[in-house]
Amino acid sequence: QYIVTGNDEERPFSRDQRRWVYSSAKQENNYFGFGTDNDMEQASSYLIIRHAAFPLSAHVDAKATAPCAKILGGKRGRAKAFRPGSIVNVSAMSYGSLSGAAVTAINRGVALASALQNTGEGGISDYHRSGGDLIWQIGTGYFGCRDRKGTFDLGRFRESIASAPVRAIEIKLSQGAKPGMGGLLPAAKVTPEIARIRGVPVGEDVHSPAGHSAFSDVSSMLDFIERLADETGLPVGIKSAVGELPFWHELARQMRSTGRAPDFITIDGGEGGTGAAPLVFADHVALPWKLGFSAVYKALAEEGVHEDVVFIGSGKLGFPETGLLALAMGCDLINVAREALLSIGCIQAQQCHTGRCPTGIATQSKWLMRGLDPTLKSARLANYLTALRKDLLQLAHACGQIHPALVPLDSLDVIDGLVRRSARDVFGYAPGWGLPPEADRTALAAVMTAAAA
């Protein structure tokens, strides 16, 4: 591999990226020596962060906190609104696609790092109840809250909420792995345990439809969101990869005119995907994250409702430079998936769809799972999350800000060869877009000052 490919050539993650995650997760030296080996003057769409002439203190404690700038559910007055303690959390990955050992490691790891774990659409398993707080994702199959016909069941929904430490609910419209496409869990994989968790018959094919049966348009989707929020008091949001844009403009208009709104919006990139998918969907369906997120943010900003929701970004954002760009573009939180898997031992074998993952992560083989120690791997996930937060804070300090969410998009440039453009111009943002509201900036400054003291 060292002869055939360079440090930045491999995909989806380069050797440099993997090395940084591995060393951070093991608390080894994650510095690189002898300067960059990137050809910055010949690169295309290369991100540059413009540091301040008078930066803040360079010292950042390894376990420094970096909370969300906004209160999740606060704008809508949800009874159980809260400020997430970490700007970096673990994205949606279901038990079934991941092994029980992997889910346990992730859940314990987010508890150690004061972060959140998204369950994925496969329901809340026993492995999700290992100490970490959850965002429960509800997909088109309504696993864990469905009746015998596969439609939404309010009674089952209440039971699942009461059984686990759920802090928020995410309604999945689509994902980066296979946007706009349903799923199939083959009968051979529907074990008694999977059947119990998902509420499906044992040994039968389980279909996840392409679309939801509980709602059919923007208005009925907003009604469903309000119904779940009223029932639980929890923040309720949506997740989607970005395809057609009229949906987002209609959502923004109805948010402004009716007062109904999701508490958060998670945008996945077309390049995302821990899930197995047809090649054409993985390569050609849904916008890449930067284009998709900027289009959604602008649609809401033009209607004046962008400050009313918490934005979450997901799609290869688990590195300091991409994470800072996401926060500067308007994200309040970052979700990581494959980077989290790298931290618990993934070697990018790309065998996720075969059930033969050699590291025991994306498999249900008990023999392969024996190699994954949840106690060891939970610590490594926590180390990675805290290392990423630390680097984001150090970048913010270099830019003269106390928190990464306060770094303006004007502090980042995109260069193509020797041509430099402001990132704000590249994405067509108006001045001030991407920053939290003034009240949230003031509150965040107080939280950060108190934490430092």
GROMACS .gro file of C-alpha atoms in nm:
model
  453
    1GLN     CA    1   0.000   0.000   0.000
    2TYR     CA    2   0.287   0.240   0.072
    3ILE     CA    3   0.421   0.197  -0.283
    4VAL     CA    4   0.089   0.212  -0.467
    5THR     CA    5  -0.088   0.499  -0.287
    6GLY     CA    6   0.011   0.821  -0.115
    7ASN     CA    7  -0.096   0.940   0.228
    8ASP     CA    8  -0.399   1.127   0.093
    9GLU     CA    9  -0.512   0.905  -0.195
   10GLU     CA   10  -0.711   0.622  -0.038
   11ARG     CA   11  -1.089   0.646  -0.012
   12PRO     CA   12  -1.322   0.688   0.164
   13PHE     CA   13  -1.060   0.774   0.427
   14SER     CA   14  -0.695   0.836   0.352
   15ARG     CA   15  -0.405   0.685   0.541
   16ASP     CA   16  -0.336   1.022   0.708
   17GLN     CA   17  -0.696   1.045   0.827
   18ARG     CA   18  -0.699   0.689   0.958
   19ARG     CA   19  -0.366   0.737   1.132
   20TRP     CA   20  -0.497   1.050   1.307
   21VAL     CA   21  -0.809   0.869   1.430
   22TYR     CA   22  -0.618   0.560   1.542
   23SER     CA   23  -0.351   0.754   1.731
   24SER     CA   24  -0.610   0.984   1.891
   25ALA     CA   25  -0.820   0.686   2.001
   26LYS     CA   26  -0.515   0.516   2.156
   27GLN     CA   27  -0.393   0.842   2.316
   28GLU     CA   28  -0.071   0.816   2.118
   29ASN     CA   29   0.114   1.104   1.953
   30ASN     CA   30  -0.122   1.230   1.680
   31TYR     CA   31   0.117   1.493   1.545
   32PHE     CA   32   0.269   1.472   1.195
   33GLY     CA   33   0.628   1.571   1.125
   34PHE     CA   34   0.828   1.747   0.850
   35GLY     CA   35   0.545   1.970   0.730
   36THR     CA   36   0.251   1.897   0.505
   37ASP     CA   37   0.287   1.654   0.216
   38ASN     CA   38  -0.015   1.813   0.044
   39ASP     CA   39   0.051   2.017  -0.269
   40MET     CA   40  -0.150   2.315  -0.148
   41GLU     CA   41  -0.084   2.533  -0.454
   42GLN     CA   42  -0.209   2.268  -0.694
   43ALA     CA   43  -0.501   2.139  -0.486
   44SER     CA   44  -0.866   2.181  -0.582
   45SER     CA   45  -1.126   2.306  -0.330
   46TYR     CA   46  -0.862   2.304  -0.056
   47LEU     CA   47  -0.974   2.445   0.279
   48ILE     CA   48  -0.761   2.707   0.453
   49ILE     CA   49  -0.837   2.838   0.804
   50ARG     CA   50  -0.722   3.197   0.852
   51HIS     CA   51  -0.593   3.236   1.208
   52ALA     CA   52  -0.617   3.561   1.402
   53ALA     CA   53  -0.325   3.798   1.458
   54PHE     CA   54  -0.411   3.792   1.829
   55PRO     CA   55  -0.526   3.437   1.909
   56LEU     CA   56  -0.652   3.319   2.244
   57SER     CA   57  -0.449   3.094   2.472
   58ALA     CA   58  -0.324   2.791   2.283
   59HIS     CA   59  -0.365   2.561   2.584
   60VAL     CA   60  -0.678   2.346   2.575
   61ASP     CA   61  -0.726   2.079   2.837
   62ALA     CA   62  -0.761   1.730   2.688
   63LYS     CA   63  -1.104   1.695   2.846
   64ALA     CA   64  -1.226   2.050   2.789
   65THR     CA   65  -1.599   2.080   2.728
   66ALA     CA   66  -1.747   2.207   2.404
   67PRO     CA   67  -2.125   2.221   2.452
   68CYS     CA   68  -2.384   2.305   2.189
   69ALA     CA   69  -2.443   2.677   2.133
   70LYS     CA   70  -2.822   2.629   2.131
   71ILE     CA   71  -3.073   2.464   2.363
   72LEU     CA   72  -3.215   2.159   2.184
   73GLY     CA   73  -3.592   2.202   2.200
   74GLY     CA   74  -3.562   2.541   2.368
   75LYS     CA   75  -3.711   2.748   2.087
   76ARG     CA   76  -4.030   2.542   2.088
   77GLY     CA   77  -4.047   2.524   2.467
   78ARG     CA   78  -4.024   2.146   2.493
   79ALA     CA   79  -4.057   2.027   2.851
   80LYS     CA   80  -3.737   1.820   2.824
   81ALA     CA   81  -3.527   2.067   2.626
   82PHE     CA   82  -3.155   2.054   2.705
   83ARG     CA   83  -2.817   2.184   2.596
   84PRO     CA   84  -2.614   1.892   2.454
   85GLY     CA   85  -2.286   1.869   2.640
   86SER     CA   86  -2.080   1.784   2.331
   87ILE     CA   87  -2.074   1.937   1.983
   88VAL     CA   88  -1.952   1.597   1.857
   89ASN     CA   89  -2.180   1.293   1.886
   90VAL     CA   90  -2.219   0.951   1.726
   91SER     CA   91  -2.443   0.921   1.422
   92ALA     CA   92  -2.717   0.671   1.341
   93MET     CA   93  -2.601   0.309   1.317
   94SER     CA   94  -2.848   0.033   1.398
   95TYR     CA   95  -2.800  -0.281   1.598
   96GLY     CA   96  -2.822  -0.549   1.331
   97SER     CA   97  -2.598  -0.364   1.092
   98LEU     CA   98  -2.351  -0.336   1.382
   99SER     CA   99  -2.276  -0.612   1.629
  100GLY     CA  100  -2.395  -0.604   1.987
  101ALA     CA  101  -2.035  -0.565   2.103
  102ALA     CA  102  -1.988  -0.260   1.878
  103VAL     CA  103  -2.312  -0.095   1.992
  104THR     CA  104  -2.217  -0.157   2.356
  105ALA     CA  105  -1.873  -0.005   2.302
  106ILE     CA  106  -2.023   0.303   2.138
  107ASN     CA  107  -2.286   0.348   2.409
  108ARG     CA  108  -2.031   0.321   2.688
  109GLY     CA  109  -1.796   0.549   2.496
  110VAL     CA  110  -2.046   0.831   2.455
  111ALA     CA  111  -2.118   0.809   2.828
  112LEU     CA  112  -1.746   0.854   2.902
  113ALA     CA  113  -1.729   1.151   2.662
  114SER     CA  114  -2.059   1.312   2.774
  115ALA     CA  115  -2.189   1.274   2.420
  116LEU     CA  116  -2.500   1.126   2.255
  117GLN     CA  117  -2.554   0.809   2.052
  118ASN     CA  118  -2.809   0.791   1.771
  119THR     CA  119  -2.971   0.446   1.770
  120GLY     CA  120  -3.025   0.419   1.396
  121GLU     CA  121  -3.363   0.305   1.268
  122GLY     CA  122  -3.336  -0.054   1.397
  123GLY     CA  123  -3.493   0.017   1.734
  124ILE     CA  124  -3.354   0.044   2.086
  125SER     CA  125  -3.162  -0.273   2.168
  126ASP     CA  126  -3.037  -0.402   2.502
  127TYR     CA  127  -2.689  -0.291   2.392
  128HIS     CA  128  -2.807   0.070   2.373
  129ARG     CA  129  -2.878   0.056   2.747
  130SER     CA  130  -2.517   0.052   2.866
  131GLY     CA  131  -2.501   0.398   3.024
  132GLY     CA  132  -2.505   0.641   2.732
  133ASP     CA  133  -2.781   0.886   2.640
  134LEU     CA  134  -2.970   0.827   2.316
  135ILE     CA  135  -3.129   0.999   2.023
  136TRP     CA  136  -3.388   0.747   1.908
  137GLN     CA  137  -3.421   0.735   1.532
  138ILE     CA  138  -3.756   0.632   1.386
  139GLY     CA  139  -3.750   0.523   1.024
  140THR     CA  140  -4.014   0.417   0.777
  141GLY     CA  141  -4.036   0.069   0.934
  142TYR     CA  142  -4.124   0.219   1.276
  143PHE     CA  143  -3.912  -0.045   1.450
  144GLY     CA  144  -3.985  -0.045   1.820
  145CYS     CA  145  -4.306   0.154   1.770
  146ARG     CA  146  -4.501  -0.040   1.506
  147ASP     CA  147  -4.812  -0.254   1.497
  148ARG     CA  148  -4.848  -0.587   1.319
  149LYS     CA  149  -4.914  -0.412   0.989
  150GLY     CA  150  -4.593  -0.211   1.016
  151THR     CA  151  -4.758   0.125   1.083
  152PHE     CA  152  -4.689   0.362   1.371
  153ASP     CA  153  -4.822   0.250   1.710
  154LEU     CA  154  -4.844   0.517   1.980
  155GLY     CA  155  -4.865   0.261   2.262
  156ARG     CA  156  -4.545   0.084   2.155
  157PHE     CA  157  -4.384   0.425   2.111
  158ARG     CA  158  -4.462   0.516   2.473
  159GLU     CA  159  -4.324   0.182   2.596
  160SER     CA  160  -3.994   0.229   2.414
  161ILE     CA  161  -3.951   0.586   2.540
  162ALA     CA  162  -4.010   0.473   2.897
  163SER     CA  163  -3.759   0.190   2.869
  164ALA     CA  164  -3.442   0.379   2.775
  165PRO     CA  165  -3.252   0.708   2.831
  166VAL     CA  166  -3.390   0.882   2.521
  167ARG     CA  167  -3.307   1.255   2.509
  168ALA     CA  168  -3.449   1.333   2.164
  169ILE     CA  169  -3.634   1.170   1.873
  170GLU     CA  170  -3.518   1.180   1.512
  171ILE     CA  171  -3.753   1.097   1.224
  172LYS     CA  172  -3.547   0.963   0.936
  173LEU     CA  173  -3.663   1.065   0.590
  174SER     CA  174  -3.353   0.936   0.411
  175GLN     CA  175  -2.982   0.878   0.462
  176GLY     CA  176  -2.664   0.929   0.266
  177ALA     CA  177  -2.606   0.556   0.211
  178LYS     CA  178  -2.917   0.495   0.000
  179PRO     CA  179  -3.134   0.809  -0.014
  180GLY     CA  180  -3.487   0.768  -0.144
  181MET     CA  181  -3.464   0.390  -0.126
  182GLY     CA  182  -3.623   0.146   0.115
  183GLY     CA  183  -3.444  -0.139   0.283
  184LEU     CA  184  -3.473  -0.513   0.333
  185LEU     CA  185  -3.360  -0.722   0.628
  186PRO     CA  186  -3.347  -1.080   0.494
  187ALA     CA  187  -3.534  -1.350   0.685
  188ALA     CA  188  -3.207  -1.527   0.772
  189LYS     CA  189  -3.097  -1.225   0.978
  190VAL     CA  190  -3.427  -1.190   1.167
  191THR     CA  191  -3.327  -1.374   1.482
  192PRO     CA  192  -3.554  -1.393   1.787
  193GLU     CA  193  -3.353  -1.107   1.942
  194ILE     CA  194  -3.381  -0.884   1.634
  195ALA     CA  195  -3.752  -0.968   1.605
  196ARG     CA  196  -3.812  -0.869   1.968
  197ILE     CA  197  -3.627  -0.538   1.936
  198ARG     CA  198  -3.787  -0.439   1.607
  199GLY     CA  199  -4.132  -0.580   1.674
  200VAL     CA  200  -4.139  -0.808   1.368
  201PRO     CA  201  -4.202  -1.181   1.310
  202VAL     CA  202  -3.907  -1.418   1.349
  203GLY     CA  203  -3.760  -1.562   1.030
  204GLU     CA  204  -3.948  -1.341   0.781
  205ASP     CA  205  -3.819  -1.074   0.543
  206VAL     CA  206  -3.858  -0.726   0.696
  207HIS     CA  207  -3.914  -0.437   0.457
  208SER     CA  208  -3.844  -0.071   0.530
  209PRO     CA  209  -4.057   0.124   0.281
  210ALA     CA  210  -3.907   0.411   0.084
  211GLY     CA  211  -4.147   0.657   0.247
  212HIS     CA  212  -4.342   0.707   0.569
  213SER     CA  213  -4.702   0.593   0.619
  214ALA     CA  214  -4.761   0.825   0.919
  215PHE     CA  215  -4.745   1.138   0.700
  216SER     CA  216  -4.740   1.223   0.331
  217ASP     CA  217  -4.648   1.592   0.295
  218VAL     CA  218  -4.484   1.877   0.481
  219SER     CA  219  -4.793   1.976   0.678
  220SER     CA  220  -4.876   1.624   0.797
  221MET     CA  221  -4.508   1.568   0.881
  222LEU     CA  222  -4.512   1.878   1.103
  223ASP     CA  223  -4.831   1.753   1.268
  224PHE     CA  224  -4.658   1.419   1.339
  225ILE     CA  225  -4.358   1.599   1.489
  226GLU     CA  226  -4.583   1.803   1.718
  227ARG     CA  227  -4.774   1.490   1.816
  228LEU     CA  228  -4.457   1.311   1.929
  229ALA     CA  229  -4.327   1.619   2.108
  230ASP     CA  230  -4.658   1.676   2.290
  231GLU     CA  231  -4.667   1.309   2.391
  232THR     CA  232  -4.314   1.301   2.537
  233GLY     CA  233  -4.193   1.656   2.597
  234LEU     CA  234  -3.876   1.557   2.407
  235PRO     CA  235  -3.716   1.751   2.121
  236VAL     CA  236  -3.818   1.599   1.787
  237GLY     CA  237  -3.629   1.647   1.461
  238ILE     CA  238  -3.582   1.510   1.112
  239LYS     CA  239  -3.288   1.361   0.925
  240SER     CA  240  -3.242   1.361   0.551
  241ALA     CA  241  -2.994   1.357   0.272
  242VAL     CA  242  -3.071   1.640   0.028
  243GLY     CA  243  -3.238   1.569  -0.303
  244GLU     CA  244  -3.523   1.786  -0.429
  245LEU     CA  245  -3.507   2.142  -0.293
  246PRO     CA  246  -3.877   2.246  -0.312
  247PHE     CA  247  -3.943   2.031  -0.002
  248TRP     CA  248  -3.703   2.243   0.204
  249HIS     CA  249  -3.845   2.571   0.079
  250GLU     CA  250  -4.198   2.453   0.162
  251LEU     CA  251  -4.082   2.340   0.505
  252ALA     CA  252  -3.929   2.682   0.570
  253ARG     CA  253  -4.247   2.860   0.457
  254GLN     CA  254  -4.467   2.650   0.681
  255MET     CA  255  -4.233   2.693   0.976
  256ARG     CA  256  -4.264   3.069   0.935
  257SER     CA  257  -4.640   3.081   0.871
  258THR     CA  258  -4.771   2.814   1.110
  259GLY     CA  259  -4.523   2.808   1.399
  260ARG     CA  260  -4.487   2.430   1.371
  261ALA     CA  261  -4.128   2.317   1.331
  262PRO     CA  262  -3.880   2.039   1.394
  263ASP     CA  263  -3.654   2.110   1.689
  264PHE     CA  264  -3.352   1.996   1.491
  265ILE     CA  265  -3.261   1.909   1.135
  266THR     CA  266  -2.988   1.656   1.061
  267ILE     CA  267  -2.844   1.680   0.711
  268ASP     CA  268  -2.657   1.377   0.578
  269GLY     CA  269  -2.429   1.395   0.278
  270GLY     CA  270  -2.454   1.175  -0.027
  271GLU     CA  271  -2.097   1.066   0.049
  272GLY     CA  272  -2.207   0.937   0.391
  273GLY     CA  273  -2.297   0.581   0.460
  274THR     CA  274  -2.219   0.308   0.706
  275GLY     CA  275  -2.504   0.116   0.545
  276ALA     CA  276  -2.462  -0.112   0.244
  277ALA     CA  277  -2.621   0.025  -0.074
  278PRO     CA  278  -2.637  -0.024  -0.451
  279LEU     CA  279  -2.334   0.137  -0.616
  280VAL     CA  280  -2.540   0.387  -0.814
  281PHE     CA  281  -2.713   0.514  -0.496
  282ALA     CA  282  -2.386   0.543  -0.307
  283ASP     CA  283  -2.214   0.725  -0.593
  284HIS     CA  284  -2.483   0.934  -0.762
  285VAL     CA  285  -2.795   0.994  -0.548
  286ALA     CA  286  -2.822   1.294  -0.308
  287LEU     CA  287  -2.605   1.604  -0.292
  288PRO     CA  288  -2.265   1.598  -0.123
  289TRP     CA  289  -2.282   1.737   0.229
  290LYS     CA  290  -2.141   2.085   0.163
  291LEU     CA  291  -2.381   2.150  -0.124
  292GLY     CA  292  -2.679   1.987   0.046
  293PHE     CA  293  -2.639   2.156   0.382
  294SER     CA  294  -2.575   2.501   0.238
  295ALA     CA  295  -2.889   2.472   0.022
  296VAL     CA  296  -3.105   2.377   0.323
  297TYR     CA  297  -2.953   2.645   0.547
  298LYS     CA  298  -3.014   2.913   0.285
  299ALA     CA  299  -3.374   2.796   0.230
  300LEU     CA  300  -3.448   2.844   0.602
  301ALA     CA  301  -3.241   3.162   0.633
  302GLU     CA  302  -3.428   3.328   0.348
  303GLU     CA  303  -3.752   3.271   0.542
  304GLY     CA  304  -3.595   3.392   0.866
  305VAL     CA  305  -3.638   3.063   1.054
  306HIS     CA  306  -3.279   2.934   1.051
  307GLU     CA  307  -3.222   3.043   1.411
  308ASP     CA  308  -3.525   2.844   1.528
  309VAL     CA  309  -3.371   2.498   1.483
  310VAL     CA  310  -3.057   2.312   1.586
  311PHE     CA  311  -2.866   2.203   1.276
  312ILE     CA  312  -2.673   1.875   1.284
  313GLY     CA  313  -2.424   1.779   1.013
  314SER     CA  314  -2.334   1.424   0.917
  315GLY     CA  315  -2.112   1.306   0.631
  316LYS     CA  316  -1.733   1.269   0.675
  317LEU     CA  317  -1.718   1.559   0.922
  318GLY     CA  318  -1.520   1.377   1.191
  319PHE     CA  319  -1.194   1.567   1.141
  320PRO     CA  320  -1.097   1.907   1.282
  321GLU     CA  321  -1.091   2.104   0.955
  322THR     CA  322  -1.415   1.959   0.815
  323GLY     CA  323  -1.582   1.989   1.155
  324LEU     CA  324  -1.487   2.357   1.185
  325LEU     CA  325  -1.619   2.425   0.834
  326ALA     CA  326  -1.948   2.255   0.923
  327LEU     CA  327  -1.985   2.465   1.238
  328ALA     CA  328  -1.899   2.785   1.049
  329MET     CA  329  -2.162   2.699   0.786
  330GLY     CA  330  -2.431   2.686   1.055
  331CYS     CA  331  -2.414   2.342   1.214
  332ASP     CA  332  -2.464   2.339   1.588
  333LEU     CA  333  -2.367   1.973   1.629
  334ILE     CA  334  -2.161   1.721   1.432
  335ASN     CA  335  -2.242   1.350   1.405
  336VAL     CA  336  -1.970   1.098   1.325
  337ALA     CA  337  -2.025   0.742   1.208
  338ARG     CA  338  -1.746   0.576   1.013
  339GLU     CA  339  -1.484   0.781   1.198
  340ALA     CA  340  -1.631   0.645   1.522
  341LEU     CA  341  -1.601   0.294   1.381
  342LEU     CA  342  -1.236   0.358   1.294
  343SER     CA  343  -1.176   0.454   1.656
  344ILE     CA  344  -1.311   0.118   1.779
  345GLY     CA  345  -1.106  -0.085   1.535
  346CYS     CA  346  -1.245  -0.058   1.180
  347ILE     CA  347  -0.967  -0.110   0.922
  348GLN     CA  348  -1.169   0.009   0.620
  349ALA     CA  349  -1.195  -0.346   0.486
  350GLN     CA  350  -1.523  -0.242   0.316
  351GLN     CA  351  -1.688  -0.574   0.397
  352CYS     CA  352  -1.982  -0.417   0.585
  353HIS     CA  353  -2.239  -0.563   0.345
  354THR     CA  354  -2.110  -0.921   0.368
  355GLY     CA  355  -2.155  -0.994   0.740
  356ARG     CA  356  -1.787  -1.089   0.753
  357CYS     CA  357  -1.636  -0.772   0.900
  358PRO     CA  358  -1.293  -0.890   1.020
  359THR     CA  359  -1.293  -0.657   1.322
  360GLY     CA  360  -1.627  -0.774   1.467
  361ILE     CA  361  -1.803  -0.441   1.411
  362ALA     CA  362  -2.039  -0.483   1.114
  363THR     CA  363  -2.124  -0.850   1.168
  364GLN     CA  364  -2.345  -1.080   1.374
  365SER     CA  365  -2.085  -1.359   1.374
  366LYS     CA  366  -2.013  -1.452   1.736
  367TRP     CA  367  -1.670  -1.579   1.635
  368LEU     CA  368  -1.572  -1.245   1.480
  369MET     CA  369  -1.731  -1.043   1.761
  370ARG     CA  370  -1.508  -1.215   2.017
  371GLY     CA  371  -1.223  -0.993   1.899
  372LEU     CA  372  -1.401  -0.672   1.999
  373ASP     CA  373  -1.366  -0.588   2.369
  374PRO     CA  374  -1.638  -0.329   2.451
  375THR     CA  375  -1.453  -0.201   2.758
  376LEU     CA  376  -1.131  -0.128   2.567
  377LYS     CA  377  -1.308   0.007   2.259
  378SER     CA  378  -1.543   0.234   2.457
  379ALA     CA  379  -1.237   0.411   2.600
  380ARG     CA  380  -1.092   0.449   2.252
  381LEU     CA  381  -1.412   0.602   2.118
  382ALA     CA  382  -1.420   0.845   2.409
  383ASN     CA  383  -1.055   0.935   2.344
  384TYR     CA  384  -1.130   1.006   1.979
  385LEU     CA  385  -1.435   1.224   2.059
  386THR     CA  386  -1.242   1.425   2.316
  387ALA     CA  387  -0.943   1.462   2.082
  388LEU     CA  388  -1.168   1.595   1.806
  389ARG     CA  389  -1.333   1.840   2.045
  390LYS     CA  390  -0.990   1.952   2.167
  391ASP     CA  391  -0.865   2.019   1.814
  392LEU     CA  392  -1.184   2.209   1.730
  393LEU     CA  393  -1.136   2.425   2.040
  394GLN     CA  394  -0.770   2.484   1.949
  395LEU     CA  395  -0.872   2.593   1.600
  396ALA     CA  396  -1.132   2.828   1.750
  397HIS     CA  397  -0.870   2.979   1.981
  398ALA     CA  398  -0.633   3.023   1.687
  399CYS     CA  399  -0.912   3.221   1.518
  400GLY     CA  400  -0.962   3.434   1.830
  401GLN     CA  401  -1.286   3.269   1.947
  402ILE     CA  402  -1.365   3.074   2.264
  403HIS     CA  403  -1.587   2.817   2.091
  404PRO     CA  404  -1.584   2.660   1.741
  405ALA     CA  405  -1.946   2.765   1.672
  406LEU     CA  406  -1.839   3.130   1.703
  407VAL     CA  407  -1.583   3.111   1.421
  408PRO     CA  408  -1.735   3.306   1.128
  409LEU     CA  409  -1.737   3.162   0.778
  410ASP     CA  410  -1.528   3.463   0.674
  411SER     CA  411  -1.236   3.303   0.861
  412LEU     CA  412  -1.222   3.016   0.611
  413ASP     CA  413  -1.106   3.021   0.250
  414VAL     CA  414  -1.128   2.774  -0.035
  415ILE     CA  415  -0.832   2.772  -0.275
  416ASP     CA  416  -0.808   2.625  -0.623
  417GLY     CA  417  -0.448   2.643  -0.732
  418LEU     CA  418  -0.344   3.002  -0.665
  419VAL     CA  419  -0.701   3.137  -0.666
  420ARG     CA  420  -0.842   3.211  -0.319
  421ARG     CA  421  -1.210   3.264  -0.241
  422SER     CA  422  -1.387   3.326   0.088
  423ALA     CA  423  -1.592   3.026   0.195
  424ARG     CA  424  -1.884   3.264   0.249
  425ASP     CA  425  -1.871   3.362  -0.118
  426VAL     CA  426  -1.829   3.001  -0.230
  427PHE     CA  427  -2.150   2.894  -0.054
  428GLY     CA  428  -2.343   3.215  -0.123
  429TYR     CA  429  -2.403   3.307   0.242
  430ALA     CA  430  -2.516   3.651   0.354
  431PRO     CA  431  -2.307   3.826   0.623
  432GLY     CA  432  -2.375   3.674   0.965
  433TRP     CA  433  -2.523   3.349   0.836
  434GLY     CA  434  -2.378   3.044   1.008
  435LEU     CA  435  -2.343   3.203   1.350
  436PRO     CA  436  -2.576   3.126   1.643
  437PRO     CA  437  -2.827   3.396   1.746
  438GLU     CA  438  -2.689   3.676   1.966
  439ALA     CA  439  -2.869   3.548   2.276
  440ASP     CA  440  -2.721   3.202   2.229
  441ARG     CA  441  -2.373   3.347   2.173
  442THR     CA  442  -2.398   3.537   2.501
  443ALA     CA  443  -2.524   3.232   2.691
  444LEU     CA  444  -2.254   3.012   2.538
  445ALA     CA  445  -1.982   3.259   2.638
  446ALA     CA  446  -2.108   3.242   2.997
  447VAL     CA  447  -2.109   2.860   2.989
  448MET     CA  448  -1.754   2.844   2.848
  449THR     CA  449  -1.624   3.101   3.097
  450ALA     CA  450  -1.776   2.910   3.388
  451ALA     CA  451  -1.628   2.583   3.260
  452ALA     CA  452  -1.283   2.737   3.227
  453ALA     CA  453  -1.302   2.873   3.581
   0.00000   0.00000   0.00000
